[in-house]
DNA sequence: GATTGCGTTTGTCGTGGACAAAAAATACAC
DNA sequence: GTGTATTTTTTGTCCACGACAAACGCAATC
C-alpha cells in the first residue's frame, strides 16, 4: 500500500463523479436532501469525500442500477444496504439456469482471462458464429450482468469480459470479408448508449446471412445517423439499446429518427430497453432477442425480392 | 435533444456538453465572459443552443485542443475562426508526408468502407503488426483527426474508421494466443477517456514482444484500476490519454494513481495529453509515441532481469 | 390486463460570486 | 542572448439554494 494508508484518503467532488458516475449536481442534492454523503470541507469550503463514503456511494450506485429508489437507500444505514444486497442475491436464483454458462462464468475474473478466451474460442469453433452468439454468449452476458449487480464481480472483471468478447467477435466478423449482399444495413447506437456488445452480437448474426453490414460503433448523433443513411444508400438502420437505457428516451428517439428517415428505409431496434414495446413504435421493427434478428431479415427479403437482371 | 429536422434543430446544455466535451460550467461561464455562445431560452429559462452555435463550439473545441486560448477564439468572429483553421491547414503540411496515407485517407468515407478494410488488411499483411501500427495506422489516424477538424469528414466517417481499425487490430491481437511472458501489463483508460484506438495500438506494439497484456478497454475508475492491479499481480499499469483529454486532469489523475499503487508497480502513460509532460510526473514513465513503448519495455526488462531458475 | 390520472420523488438547470491552478508577461541574473 | 524567478492575467471548477419538469409509484378505471 502507499505510505499514507494509515490516514484516510480524500477525494474531490470531481473525483467522486468520475468514480461513481453520479453527477456533481446529484451528489450535492443528495447531501442537501438526505444528509448523505456528508463530506468534510477544505479551507475553501470545497467537499472532501473520505474513502468509506466513496465506497458506500459506489454500492448505492449499484443498487440504484438494480432498480432501487434513492429515497430508500441513500439515507439507509450500512446494515440496511447489506440486507438489500442479500435480497438481490437470493432472488436471482433462476430455476432452470443453463448449466453450460457456469463453466465459463467462473473464468470471468482477472486471473483466468486466458482460460476465458480459450473457452470462448472453443465454443465458437464448435458451434459456429450464430449458434455461439445465441446459445453461449447472450446467456453468459446476462449472467455476467447479474453477477455484477450482486457484487460478485468487480468492474475490472466485467470490462475484461467485454474486451475478450470484442476481440473474438470482431475477429470473426472481420474474417468474413465485406459482403455486398442485400439488404445494406447500418448498425450503431445513440450518443447515450455506450454498450457495444449487443451491436456486435447483432452484426454477428447478420453477417453470415450474406448481408452487407456497416457498423458505426456506439454513440452516433441522430443527425449523423440520418446523414449516413442517405449518403450510404442503406436499406435498414439497426439500433441497439441496452436495458440500462431509459425506455422513454428510446421511444422518443426512435420516433424522431423514424420521422426524419425516408419511408423506404427500415428502422430496426433491439435490446432490453425496447423489449416488448412494439405498440408505441409505429414504423419501427422491434427486434425481440437475437434470433428475431434473422426473422426480421427474412421479412425484409420477402418484402423486397431482388431485381431480376 | 434536437427537434424536427426541417426546422432549425436546438440542443439542451446537456446535449451540447455531450457533443462538444465542454462542461456545463464552462459553457455558462463563456457566455457570461465572452458573450458566446448566446443560446435562446425556453419558457423556463433553459438554454437552447441552435445547430450553428453547436457547430461553432465544436470548431472552437478543436482549435482549443490545437493549442489556441479561449480569450482569442471564443469571442472571435466566424471569419477569424476560418483564418485560424486555414493557418492550421497550411502549417500541417509536413515536408516529408508519407505518401501511402493519402491513398488510404481517401477511402475513409462511408461508401468506400470495403476498400478501406481491404487496404488496411493488405498493409498489415505486408508490414507486420508493429510496423503497420507505427508507419501506417498512427499517421493515418492523425490525418483522419486533422481532416475531421478541418471539417472534411463527417462524424460517421470517423466512426467507421475507428470500427474498421478495431476489427483489424483486435483480430490480430486475439490471434496471438495469450502470452505468459513478463512483464504482466494492465492496459486501460480513465473514465473520461473514450478513445480506444491509442490503447489498441499500444497493445499491438507490446503483444508481439511476448508481453502478457491484459486490456480492460476504456473507462475504468481509478479505484478499480488499483484493485485490478493488486488482484492480477501486474508489473505495469499502462494508461492512454488522447489529445482531447485535459492535460491538467491527466496529471492529477496520474499522480493520484501513482500514490495509490505499490512502488514496485510501474505506471506508464501515453497519448497526446501527456506528450512532453515528464517534468510534473515523478514516478510515471511518460511514453512519447508508439515506438517509445518498446523502449519503455526494454528499460523495464533491463531493470528486472528474469529470476534464474 | 392495460390504460389513465394524480401526488411524490428526483435529477437537472438557473444565477453570480469566489478562488486556485495554469499560462502569459515581466523583471532580473548570468 | 539565454535561463530563471516573480507578478499579472486568464480560465475552469466549485459553492449555495431555488425552481421545475420528467419519471415513478400507486390507485382508480375502462
PDB file of N, CA and C in Angstrom, chain B residues 62 105 139-151 153 158 161:
ATOM      1  N   UNK B  62     -11.941  22.109 -31.128  1.00  0.00           N
ATOM      2  CA  UNK B  62     -10.805  21.551 -31.860  1.00  0.00           C
ATOM      3  C   UNK B  62      -9.629  22.512 -31.853  1.00  0.00           C
ATOM      4  N   UNK B 105      -6.375   7.471 -46.914  1.00  0.00           N
ATOM      5  CA  UNK B 105      -7.246   8.526 -46.384  1.00  0.00           C
ATOM      6  C   UNK B 105      -8.476   8.737 -47.265  1.00  0.00           C
ATOM      7  N   UNK B 139       0.023   7.401 -38.395  1.00  0.00           N
ATOM      8  CA  UNK B 139      -0.085   8.588 -39.257  1.00  0.00           C
ATOM      9  C   UNK B 139      -1.473   8.743 -39.858  1.00  0.00           C
ATOM     10  N   UNK B 140      -2.068   7.643 -40.239  1.00  0.00           N
ATOM     11  CA  UNK B 140      -3.406   7.727 -40.830  1.00  0.00           C
ATOM     12  C   UNK B 140      -4.422   8.242 -39.813  1.00  0.00           C
ATOM     13  N   UNK B 141      -4.323   7.749 -38.576  1.00  0.00           N
ATOM     14  CA  UNK B 141      -5.242   8.215 -37.534  1.00  0.00           C
ATOM     15  C   UNK B 141      -5.067   9.717 -37.315  1.00  0.00           C
ATOM     16  N   UNK B 142      -3.829  10.174 -37.333  1.00  0.00           N
ATOM     17  CA  UNK B 142      -3.585  11.610 -37.168  1.00  0.00           C
ATOM     18  C   UNK B 142      -4.191  12.388 -38.330  1.00  0.00           C
ATOM     19  N   UNK B 143      -4.025  11.860 -39.543  1.00  0.00           N
ATOM     20  CA  UNK B 143      -4.602  12.505 -40.722  1.00  0.00           C
ATOM     21  C   UNK B 143      -6.120  12.589 -40.612  1.00  0.00           C
ATOM     22  N   UNK B 144      -6.703  11.492 -40.146  1.00  0.00           N
ATOM     23  CA  UNK B 144      -8.161  11.470 -40.012  1.00  0.00           C
ATOM     24  C   UNK B 144      -8.600  12.529 -39.000  1.00  0.00           C
ATOM     25  N   UNK B 145      -7.884  12.602 -37.864  1.00  0.00           N
ATOM     26  CA  UNK B 145      -8.219  13.601 -36.865  1.00  0.00           C
ATOM     27  C   UNK B 145      -8.147  15.007 -37.425  1.00  0.00           C
ATOM     28  N   UNK B 146      -7.090  15.280 -38.190  1.00  0.00           N
ATOM     29  CA  UNK B 146      -6.931  16.620 -38.758  1.00  0.00           C
ATOM     30  C   UNK B 146      -7.991  16.914 -39.806  1.00  0.00           C
ATOM     31  N   UNK B 147      -8.267  15.920 -40.624  1.00  0.00           N
ATOM     32  CA  UNK B 147      -9.296  16.117 -41.650  1.00  0.00           C
ATOM     33  C   UNK B 147     -10.646  16.393 -41.006  1.00  0.00           C
ATOM     34  N   UNK B 148     -10.873  15.708 -39.879  1.00  0.00           N
ATOM     35  CA  UNK B 148     -12.135  15.929 -39.193  1.00  0.00           C
ATOM     36  C   UNK B 148     -12.191  17.351 -38.624  1.00  0.00           C
ATOM     37  N   UNK B 149     -11.066  17.804 -38.083  1.00  0.00           N
ATOM     38  CA  UNK B 149     -11.023  19.153 -37.529  1.00  0.00           C
ATOM     39  C   UNK B 149     -11.273  20.193 -38.617  1.00  0.00           C
ATOM     40  N   UNK B 150     -10.756  19.910 -39.801  1.00  0.00           N
ATOM     41  CA  UNK B 150     -10.953  20.852 -40.900  1.00  0.00           C
ATOM     42  C   UNK B 150     -12.335  20.724 -41.518  1.00  0.00           C
ATOM     43  N   UNK B 151     -13.127  19.794 -40.981  1.00  0.00           N
ATOM     44  CA  UNK B 151     -14.490  19.652 -41.474  1.00  0.00           C
ATOM     45  C   UNK B 151     -14.580  18.879 -42.778  1.00  0.00           C
ATOM     46  N   UNK B 153     -14.379  15.629 -42.967  1.00  0.00           N
ATOM     47  CA  UNK B 153     -15.027  14.348 -42.715  1.00  0.00           C
ATOM     48  C   UNK B 153     -16.237  14.573 -41.821  1.00  0.00           C
ATOM     49  N   UNK B 158     -15.589   9.170 -39.313  1.00  0.00           N
ATOM     50  CA  UNK B 158     -14.613   8.889 -38.266  1.00  0.00           C
ATOM     51  C   UNK B 158     -15.001   7.631 -37.496  1.00  0.00           C
ATOM     52  N   UNK B 161     -14.114   4.597 -39.538  1.00  0.00           N
ATOM     53  CA  UNK B 161     -12.667   4.358 -39.499  1.00  0.00           C
ATOM     54  C   UNK B 161     -12.291   3.629 -38.215  1.00  0.00           C
TER      55      UNK B 161
END
